[in-house]
């Protein structure tokens, strides 16, 4: 009778966050400890020797944790930071609409007493000041600082003038 000694390794497991924003990190934990980490696509995410995943570009990436010749695969979604477009200022009482990529998120105003924002990115100025308008999608957010200016005072003066004449107008400020 012949015998051969064999080592049976425990199958590794991975736990941790399942999504991360581009430029942010999420920690993963491998069990049992002492394994090595790798990423299926370093253009989407990298993973350090301690299991810290860093988002690089949008998409899905498979993170591998290998210990004792056995591997566990773990999928992480890397989400893009929203990009807000549109004007950075408006006058009190006026409205404008901001654009954003990617769509499907939600808008909030950092100070509704200065400006309110609707679900489609429509910003209405309430009073003068600087307000941050936030947009969140897939757990990632960005903001645009919007300057709300006081509306100019009405212009007063002659409403008609003869050809070749001059007149003085005033804005009462």
mmCIF file with all atom_site columns, C-alpha atoms in Angstrom:
data_model
loop_
_atom_site.group_PDB
_atom_site.id
_atom_site.type_symbol
_atom_site.label_atom_id
_atom_site.label_alt_id
_atom_site.label_comp_id
_atom_site.label_asym_id
_atom_site.label_entity_id
_atom_site.label_seq_id
_atom_site.pdbx_PDB_ins_code
_atom_site.Cartn_x
_atom_site.Cartn_y
_atom_site.Cartn_z
_atom_site.occupancy
_atom_site.B_iso_or_equiv
_atom_site.pdbx_formal_charge
_atom_site.auth_seq_id
_atom_site.auth_comp_id
_atom_site.auth_asym_id
_atom_site.auth_atom_id
_atom_site.pdbx_PDB_model_num
ATOM 1   C CA . UNK A 1 1   ? 0.000   0.000   0.000   1.00 0.00 ? 1   UNK A CA 1
ATOM 2   C CA . UNK A 1 2   ? 1.412   3.349   -0.999  1.00 0.00 ? 2   UNK A CA 1
ATOM 3   C CA . UNK A 1 3   ? 0.517   6.581   0.659   1.00 0.00 ? 3   UNK A CA 1
ATOM 4   C CA . UNK A 1 4   ? 1.025   10.105  -0.499  1.00 0.00 ? 4   UNK A CA 1
ATOM 5   C CA . UNK A 1 5   ? 0.674   13.085  1.797   1.00 0.00 ? 5   UNK A CA 1
ATOM 6   C CA . UNK A 1 6   ? -1.591  15.760  0.363   1.00 0.00 ? 6   UNK A CA 1
ATOM 7   C CA . UNK A 1 7   ? -2.339  19.211  1.598   1.00 0.00 ? 7   UNK A CA 1
ATOM 8   C CA . UNK A 1 8   ? -5.942  20.326  1.293   1.00 0.00 ? 8   UNK A CA 1
ATOM 9   C CA . UNK A 1 9   ? -6.126  24.097  1.216   1.00 0.00 ? 9   UNK A CA 1
ATOM 10  C CA . UNK A 1 10  ? -9.121  26.061  2.413   1.00 0.00 ? 10  UNK A CA 1
ATOM 11  C CA . UNK A 1 11  ? -10.865 27.841  -0.437  1.00 0.00 ? 11  UNK A CA 1
ATOM 12  C CA . UNK A 1 12  ? -10.275 31.562  -0.026  1.00 0.00 ? 12  UNK A CA 1
ATOM 13  C CA . UNK A 1 13  ? -13.139 34.026  0.242   1.00 0.00 ? 13  UNK A CA 1
ATOM 14  C CA . UNK A 1 14  ? -13.363 37.765  -0.372  1.00 0.00 ? 14  UNK A CA 1
ATOM 15  C CA . UNK A 1 15  ? -15.631 40.290  1.302   1.00 0.00 ? 15  UNK A CA 1
ATOM 16  C CA . UNK A 1 16  ? -15.966 44.051  1.178   1.00 0.00 ? 16  UNK A CA 1
ATOM 17  C CA . UNK A 1 17  ? -17.480 46.784  -0.930  1.00 0.00 ? 17  UNK A CA 1
ATOM 18  C CA . UNK A 1 18  ? -18.885 46.022  -4.348  1.00 0.00 ? 18  UNK A CA 1
ATOM 19  C CA . UNK A 1 19  ? -18.551 49.483  -5.874  1.00 0.00 ? 19  UNK A CA 1
ATOM 20  C CA . UNK A 1 20  ? -16.160 52.424  -5.860  1.00 0.00 ? 20  UNK A CA 1
ATOM 21  C CA . UNK A 1 21  ? -15.982 55.803  -7.595  1.00 0.00 ? 21  UNK A CA 1
ATOM 22  C CA . UNK A 1 22  ? -13.165 56.688  -9.991  1.00 0.00 ? 22  UNK A CA 1
ATOM 23  C CA . UNK A 1 23  ? -10.335 58.099  -7.879  1.00 0.00 ? 23  UNK A CA 1
ATOM 24  C CA . UNK A 1 24  ? -11.663 56.612  -4.630  1.00 0.00 ? 24  UNK A CA 1
ATOM 25  C CA . UNK A 1 25  ? -10.807 53.406  -2.780  1.00 0.00 ? 25  UNK A CA 1
ATOM 26  C CA . UNK A 1 26  ? -12.711 50.510  -1.255  1.00 0.00 ? 26  UNK A CA 1
ATOM 27  C CA . UNK A 1 27  ? -11.141 47.908  1.061   1.00 0.00 ? 27  UNK A CA 1
ATOM 28  C CA . UNK A 1 28  ? -11.517 44.178  0.432   1.00 0.00 ? 28  UNK A CA 1
ATOM 29  C CA . UNK A 1 29  ? -10.696 41.449  2.899   1.00 0.00 ? 29  UNK A CA 1
ATOM 30  C CA . UNK A 1 30  ? -9.376  38.017  1.983   1.00 0.00 ? 30  UNK A CA 1
ATOM 31  C CA . UNK A 1 31  ? -9.738  34.951  4.161   1.00 0.00 ? 31  UNK A CA 1
ATOM 32  C CA . UNK A 1 32  ? -7.675  33.103  5.171   1.00 0.00 ? 32  UNK A CA 1
ATOM 33  C CA . UNK A 1 33  ? -5.092  35.875  5.350   1.00 0.00 ? 33  UNK A CA 1
ATOM 34  C CA . UNK A 1 34  ? -1.755  35.824  3.590   1.00 0.00 ? 34  UNK A CA 1
ATOM 35  C CA . UNK A 1 35  ? -2.941  35.642  -0.026  1.00 0.00 ? 35  UNK A CA 1
ATOM 36  C CA . UNK A 1 36  ? -2.106  37.796  -3.018  1.00 0.00 ? 36  UNK A CA 1
ATOM 37  C CA . UNK A 1 37  ? -4.366  40.194  -4.886  1.00 0.00 ? 37  UNK A CA 1
ATOM 38  C CA . UNK A 1 38  ? -4.674  40.987  -8.606  1.00 0.00 ? 38  UNK A CA 1
ATOM 39  C CA . UNK A 1 39  ? -6.970  42.933  -10.927 1.00 0.00 ? 39  UNK A CA 1
ATOM 40  C CA . UNK A 1 40  ? -8.333  41.676  -14.239 1.00 0.00 ? 40  UNK A CA 1
ATOM 41  C CA . UNK A 1 41  ? -8.031  45.165  -15.757 1.00 0.00 ? 41  UNK A CA 1
ATOM 42  C CA . UNK A 1 42  ? -5.797  47.872  -14.262 1.00 0.00 ? 42  UNK A CA 1
ATOM 43  C CA . UNK A 1 43  ? -7.429  50.459  -16.567 1.00 0.00 ? 43  UNK A CA 1
ATOM 44  C CA . UNK A 1 44  ? -10.627 50.019  -14.520 1.00 0.00 ? 44  UNK A CA 1
ATOM 45  C CA . UNK A 1 45  ? -9.193  49.342  -11.037 1.00 0.00 ? 45  UNK A CA 1
ATOM 46  C CA . UNK A 1 46  ? -5.965  48.486  -9.299  1.00 0.00 ? 46  UNK A CA 1
ATOM 47  C CA . UNK A 1 47  ? -5.639  46.471  -6.104  1.00 0.00 ? 47  UNK A CA 1
ATOM 48  C CA . UNK A 1 48  ? -2.831  46.782  -3.554  1.00 0.00 ? 48  UNK A CA 1
ATOM 49  C CA . UNK A 1 49  ? -1.157  44.061  -1.537  1.00 0.00 ? 49  UNK A CA 1
ATOM 50  C CA . UNK A 1 50  ? -3.557  44.662  1.370   1.00 0.00 ? 50  UNK A CA 1
ATOM 51  C CA . UNK A 1 51  ? -6.738  44.445  -0.739  1.00 0.00 ? 51  UNK A CA 1
ATOM 52  C CA . UNK A 1 52  ? -7.365  48.171  -1.221  1.00 0.00 ? 52  UNK A CA 1
ATOM 53  C CA . UNK A 1 53  ? -9.098  48.656  -4.608  1.00 0.00 ? 53  UNK A CA 1
ATOM 54  C CA . UNK A 1 54  ? -8.660  52.025  -6.366  1.00 0.00 ? 54  UNK A CA 1
ATOM 55  C CA . UNK A 1 55  ? -11.092 53.057  -9.109  1.00 0.00 ? 55  UNK A CA 1
ATOM 56  C CA . UNK A 1 56  ? -9.323  54.140  -12.302 1.00 0.00 ? 56  UNK A CA 1
ATOM 57  C CA . UNK A 1 57  ? -11.988 54.081  -15.060 1.00 0.00 ? 57  UNK A CA 1
ATOM 58  C CA . UNK A 1 58  ? -15.665 53.198  -15.310 1.00 0.00 ? 58  UNK A CA 1
ATOM 59  C CA . UNK A 1 59  ? -16.727 49.556  -15.673 1.00 0.00 ? 59  UNK A CA 1
ATOM 60  C CA . UNK A 1 60  ? -16.704 46.164  -13.984 1.00 0.00 ? 60  UNK A CA 1
ATOM 61  C CA . UNK A 1 61  ? -13.472 44.529  -12.853 1.00 0.00 ? 61  UNK A CA 1
ATOM 62  C CA . UNK A 1 62  ? -12.714 41.126  -11.388 1.00 0.00 ? 62  UNK A CA 1
ATOM 63  C CA . UNK A 1 63  ? -10.441 41.122  -8.357  1.00 0.00 ? 63  UNK A CA 1
ATOM 64  C CA . UNK A 1 64  ? -8.658  37.823  -7.635  1.00 0.00 ? 64  UNK A CA 1
ATOM 65  C CA . UNK A 1 65  ? -7.474  36.712  -4.215  1.00 0.00 ? 65  UNK A CA 1
ATOM 66  C CA . UNK A 1 66  ? -5.126  33.707  -4.336  1.00 0.00 ? 66  UNK A CA 1
ATOM 67  C CA . UNK A 1 67  ? -3.869  31.666  -1.417  1.00 0.00 ? 67  UNK A CA 1
ATOM 68  C CA . UNK A 1 68  ? -2.440  28.144  -1.391  1.00 0.00 ? 68  UNK A CA 1
ATOM 69  C CA . UNK A 1 69  ? -3.003  27.669  -5.113  1.00 0.00 ? 69  UNK A CA 1
ATOM 70  C CA . UNK A 1 70  ? -6.741  28.427  -4.828  1.00 0.00 ? 70  UNK A CA 1
ATOM 71  C CA . UNK A 1 71  ? -8.401  31.643  -5.968  1.00 0.00 ? 71  UNK A CA 1
ATOM 72  C CA . UNK A 1 72  ? -11.544 33.560  -5.140  1.00 0.00 ? 72  UNK A CA 1
ATOM 73  C CA . UNK A 1 73  ? -12.967 35.973  -7.719  1.00 0.00 ? 73  UNK A CA 1
ATOM 74  C CA . UNK A 1 74  ? -14.811 39.139  -6.670  1.00 0.00 ? 74  UNK A CA 1
ATOM 75  C CA . UNK A 1 75  ? -16.519 41.679  -8.951  1.00 0.00 ? 75  UNK A CA 1
ATOM 76  C CA . UNK A 1 76  ? -16.269 45.405  -8.248  1.00 0.00 ? 76  UNK A CA 1
ATOM 77  C CA . UNK A 1 77  ? -18.175 48.100  -10.151 1.00 0.00 ? 77  UNK A CA 1
ATOM 78  C CA . UNK A 1 78  ? -16.191 51.296  -10.776 1.00 0.00 ? 78  UNK A CA 1
ATOM 79  C CA . UNK A 1 79  ? -18.519 54.278  -11.245 1.00 0.00 ? 79  UNK A CA 1
ATOM 80  C CA . UNK A 1 80  ? -17.736 57.541  -13.008 1.00 0.00 ? 80  UNK A CA 1
ATOM 81  C CA . UNK A 1 81  ? -17.719 60.867  -11.180 1.00 0.00 ? 81  UNK A CA 1
ATOM 82  C CA . UNK A 1 82  ? -20.601 62.966  -12.568 1.00 0.00 ? 82  UNK A CA 1
ATOM 83  C CA . UNK A 1 83  ? -19.637 65.908  -14.772 1.00 0.00 ? 83  UNK A CA 1
ATOM 84  C CA . UNK A 1 84  ? -21.910 68.950  -14.363 1.00 0.00 ? 84  UNK A CA 1
ATOM 85  C CA . UNK A 1 85  ? -22.189 71.440  -17.226 1.00 0.00 ? 85  UNK A CA 1
ATOM 86  C CA . UNK A 1 86  ? -23.904 74.801  -17.474 1.00 0.00 ? 86  UNK A CA 1
ATOM 87  C CA . UNK A 1 87  ? -23.575 78.365  -16.234 1.00 0.00 ? 87  UNK A CA 1
ATOM 88  C CA . UNK A 1 88  ? -21.929 79.121  -12.914 1.00 0.00 ? 88  UNK A CA 1
ATOM 89  C CA . UNK A 1 89  ? -23.972 82.211  -12.121 1.00 0.00 ? 89  UNK A CA 1
ATOM 90  C CA . UNK A 1 90  ? -27.440 83.694  -12.325 1.00 0.00 ? 90  UNK A CA 1
ATOM 91  C CA . UNK A 1 91  ? -29.445 86.591  -10.925 1.00 0.00 ? 91  UNK A CA 1
ATOM 92  C CA . UNK A 1 92  ? -31.993 86.430  -8.113  1.00 0.00 ? 92  UNK A CA 1
ATOM 93  C CA . UNK A 1 93  ? -35.405 85.312  -9.283  1.00 0.00 ? 93  UNK A CA 1
ATOM 94  C CA . UNK A 1 94  ? -33.982 83.778  -12.468 1.00 0.00 ? 94  UNK A CA 1
ATOM 95  C CA . UNK A 1 95  ? -33.637 80.101  -13.394 1.00 0.00 ? 95  UNK A CA 1
ATOM 96  C CA . UNK A 1 96  ? -31.218 77.996  -15.421 1.00 0.00 ? 96  UNK A CA 1
ATOM 97  C CA . UNK A 1 97  ? -30.776 74.296  -16.124 1.00 0.00 ? 97  UNK A CA 1
ATOM 98  C CA . UNK A 1 98  ? -27.576 72.384  -15.446 1.00 0.00 ? 98  UNK A CA 1
ATOM 99  C CA . UNK A 1 99  ? -26.613 69.333  -17.491 1.00 0.00 ? 99  UNK A CA 1
ATOM 100 C CA . UNK A 1 100 ? -24.889 66.203  -16.222 1.00 0.00 ? 100 UNK A CA 1
ATOM 101 C CA . UNK A 1 101 ? -23.217 62.990  -17.358 1.00 0.00 ? 101 UNK A CA 1
ATOM 102 C CA . UNK A 1 102 ? -24.010 60.227  -16.462 1.00 0.00 ? 102 UNK A CA 1
ATOM 103 C CA . UNK A 1 103 ? -27.775 60.653  -16.081 1.00 0.00 ? 103 UNK A CA 1
ATOM 104 C CA . UNK A 1 104 ? -29.970 58.840  -13.600 1.00 0.00 ? 104 UNK A CA 1
ATOM 105 C CA . UNK A 1 105 ? -28.942 60.523  -10.363 1.00 0.00 ? 105 UNK A CA 1
ATOM 106 C CA . UNK A 1 106 ? -30.373 63.128  -8.037  1.00 0.00 ? 106 UNK A CA 1
ATOM 107 C CA . UNK A 1 107 ? -29.810 66.856  -7.489  1.00 0.00 ? 107 UNK A CA 1
ATOM 108 C CA . UNK A 1 108 ? -29.600 68.731  -4.173  1.00 0.00 ? 108 UNK A CA 1
ATOM 109 C CA . UNK A 1 109 ? -28.833 72.293  -3.158  1.00 0.00 ? 109 UNK A CA 1
ATOM 110 C CA . UNK A 1 110 ? -26.224 72.931  -0.500  1.00 0.00 ? 110 UNK A CA 1
ATOM 111 C CA . UNK A 1 111 ? -28.276 75.935  0.634   1.00 0.00 ? 111 UNK A CA 1
ATOM 112 C CA . UNK A 1 112 ? -31.937 76.012  -0.460  1.00 0.00 ? 112 UNK A CA 1
ATOM 113 C CA . UNK A 1 113 ? -32.215 79.504  1.060   1.00 0.00 ? 113 UNK A CA 1
ATOM 114 C CA . UNK A 1 114 ? -29.897 80.726  -1.757  1.00 0.00 ? 114 UNK A CA 1
ATOM 115 C CA . UNK A 1 115 ? -31.057 78.515  -4.645  1.00 0.00 ? 115 UNK A CA 1
ATOM 116 C CA . UNK A 1 116 ? -33.298 75.515  -5.095  1.00 0.00 ? 116 UNK A CA 1
ATOM 117 C CA . UNK A 1 117 ? -32.743 72.746  -7.612  1.00 0.00 ? 117 UNK A CA 1
ATOM 118 C CA . UNK A 1 118 ? -35.349 70.504  -9.217  1.00 0.00 ? 118 UNK A CA 1
ATOM 119 C CA . UNK A 1 119 ? -35.110 66.858  -10.221 1.00 0.00 ? 119 UNK A CA 1
ATOM 120 C CA . UNK A 1 120 ? -34.081 67.806  -13.781 1.00 0.00 ? 120 UNK A CA 1
ATOM 121 C CA . UNK A 1 121 ? -31.243 70.169  -12.771 1.00 0.00 ? 121 UNK A CA 1
ATOM 122 C CA . UNK A 1 122 ? -33.323 73.351  -12.997 1.00 0.00 ? 122 UNK A CA 1
ATOM 123 C CA . UNK A 1 123 ? -31.806 75.867  -10.557 1.00 0.00 ? 123 UNK A CA 1
ATOM 124 C CA . UNK A 1 124 ? -33.886 78.812  -9.303  1.00 0.00 ? 124 UNK A CA 1
ATOM 125 C CA . UNK A 1 125 ? -32.075 81.645  -7.523  1.00 0.00 ? 125 UNK A CA 1
ATOM 126 C CA . UNK A 1 126 ? -33.650 82.838  -4.263  1.00 0.00 ? 126 UNK A CA 1
ATOM 127 C CA . UNK A 1 127 ? -31.177 85.339  -2.791  1.00 0.00 ? 127 UNK A CA 1
ATOM 128 C CA . UNK A 1 128 ? -27.611 86.455  -3.478  1.00 0.00 ? 128 UNK A CA 1
ATOM 129 C CA . UNK A 1 129 ? -24.606 84.391  -2.423  1.00 0.00 ? 129 UNK A CA 1
ATOM 130 C CA . UNK A 1 130 ? -22.631 81.329  -3.512  1.00 0.00 ? 130 UNK A CA 1
ATOM 131 C CA . UNK A 1 131 ? -24.324 77.931  -3.345  1.00 0.00 ? 131 UNK A CA 1
ATOM 132 C CA . UNK A 1 132 ? -23.044 74.448  -4.176  1.00 0.00 ? 132 UNK A CA 1
ATOM 133 C CA . UNK A 1 133 ? -25.392 72.391  -6.346  1.00 0.00 ? 133 UNK A CA 1
ATOM 134 C CA . UNK A 1 134 ? -24.731 68.654  -5.863  1.00 0.00 ? 134 UNK A CA 1
ATOM 135 C CA . UNK A 1 135 ? -25.436 65.735  -8.172  1.00 0.00 ? 135 UNK A CA 1
ATOM 136 C CA . UNK A 1 136 ? -25.181 62.109  -7.023  1.00 0.00 ? 136 UNK A CA 1
ATOM 137 C CA . UNK A 1 137 ? -25.258 59.040  -9.307  1.00 0.00 ? 137 UNK A CA 1
ATOM 138 C CA . UNK A 1 138 ? -24.267 55.452  -8.482  1.00 0.00 ? 138 UNK A CA 1
ATOM 139 C CA . UNK A 1 139 ? -22.833 56.541  -5.130  1.00 0.00 ? 139 UNK A CA 1
ATOM 140 C CA . UNK A 1 140 ? -20.527 59.139  -6.712  1.00 0.00 ? 140 UNK A CA 1
ATOM 141 C CA . UNK A 1 141 ? -21.090 62.875  -6.520  1.00 0.00 ? 141 UNK A CA 1
ATOM 142 C CA . UNK A 1 142 ? -19.810 66.182  -7.771  1.00 0.00 ? 142 UNK A CA 1
ATOM 143 C CA . UNK A 1 143 ? -20.897 69.766  -7.341  1.00 0.00 ? 143 UNK A CA 1
ATOM 144 C CA . UNK A 1 144 ? -20.908 73.092  -9.117  1.00 0.00 ? 144 UNK A CA 1
ATOM 145 C CA . UNK A 1 145 ? -20.538 76.365  -7.240  1.00 0.00 ? 145 UNK A CA 1
ATOM 146 C CA . UNK A 1 146 ? -23.193 78.789  -8.473  1.00 0.00 ? 146 UNK A CA 1
ATOM 147 C CA . UNK A 1 147 ? -22.981 82.510  -7.763  1.00 0.00 ? 147 UNK A CA 1
ATOM 148 C CA . UNK A 1 148 ? -26.369 84.131  -7.258  1.00 0.00 ? 148 UNK A CA 1
ATOM 149 C CA . UNK A 1 149 ? -26.173 87.884  -7.880  1.00 0.00 ? 149 UNK A CA 1
ATOM 150 C CA . UNK A 1 150 ? -28.651 90.541  -6.878  1.00 0.00 ? 150 UNK A CA 1
ATOM 151 C CA . UNK A 1 151 ? -30.729 91.681  -9.806  1.00 0.00 ? 151 UNK A CA 1
ATOM 152 C CA . UNK A 1 152 ? -29.675 95.084  -11.112 1.00 0.00 ? 152 UNK A CA 1
ATOM 153 C CA . UNK A 1 153 ? -31.820 98.039  -10.104 1.00 0.00 ? 153 UNK A CA 1
ATOM 154 C CA . UNK A 1 154 ? -34.303 99.276  -12.700 1.00 0.00 ? 154 UNK A CA 1
ATOM 155 C CA . UNK A 1 155 ? -32.950 101.826 -15.147 1.00 0.00 ? 155 UNK A CA 1
ATOM 156 C CA . UNK A 1 156 ? -34.696 105.164 -14.985 1.00 0.00 ? 156 UNK A CA 1
ATOM 157 C CA . UNK A 1 157 ? -34.649 108.144 -17.316 1.00 0.00 ? 157 UNK A CA 1
ATOM 158 C CA . UNK A 1 158 ? -36.249 109.339 -20.486 1.00 0.00 ? 158 UNK A CA 1
ATOM 159 C CA . UNK A 1 159 ? -37.972 106.684 -22.540 1.00 0.00 ? 159 UNK A CA 1
ATOM 160 C CA . UNK A 1 160 ? -37.847 108.698 -25.758 1.00 0.00 ? 160 UNK A CA 1
ATOM 161 C CA . UNK A 1 161 ? -35.207 111.024 -27.145 1.00 0.00 ? 161 UNK A CA 1
ATOM 162 C CA . UNK A 1 162 ? -34.938 113.151 -30.245 1.00 0.00 ? 162 UNK A CA 1
ATOM 163 C CA . UNK A 1 163 ? -32.353 112.332 -32.889 1.00 0.00 ? 163 UNK A CA 1
ATOM 164 C CA . UNK A 1 164 ? -29.028 114.020 -32.136 1.00 0.00 ? 164 UNK A CA 1
ATOM 165 C CA . UNK A 1 165 ? -29.928 114.647 -28.487 1.00 0.00 ? 165 UNK A CA 1
ATOM 166 C CA . UNK A 1 166 ? -28.385 113.127 -25.376 1.00 0.00 ? 166 UNK A CA 1
ATOM 167 C CA . UNK A 1 167 ? -29.929 111.998 -22.115 1.00 0.00 ? 167 UNK A CA 1
ATOM 168 C CA . UNK A 1 168 ? -28.753 110.541 -18.829 1.00 0.00 ? 168 UNK A CA 1
ATOM 169 C CA . UNK A 1 169 ? -30.031 107.198 -17.555 1.00 0.00 ? 169 UNK A CA 1
ATOM 170 C CA . UNK A 1 170 ? -29.629 105.968 -13.994 1.00 0.00 ? 170 UNK A CA 1
ATOM 171 C CA . UNK A 1 171 ? -29.812 102.577 -12.268 1.00 0.00 ? 171 UNK A CA 1
ATOM 172 C CA . UNK A 1 172 ? -30.410 104.065 -8.798  1.00 0.00 ? 172 UNK A CA 1
ATOM 173 C CA . UNK A 1 173 ? -27.318 102.403 -7.259  1.00 0.00 ? 173 UNK A CA 1
#
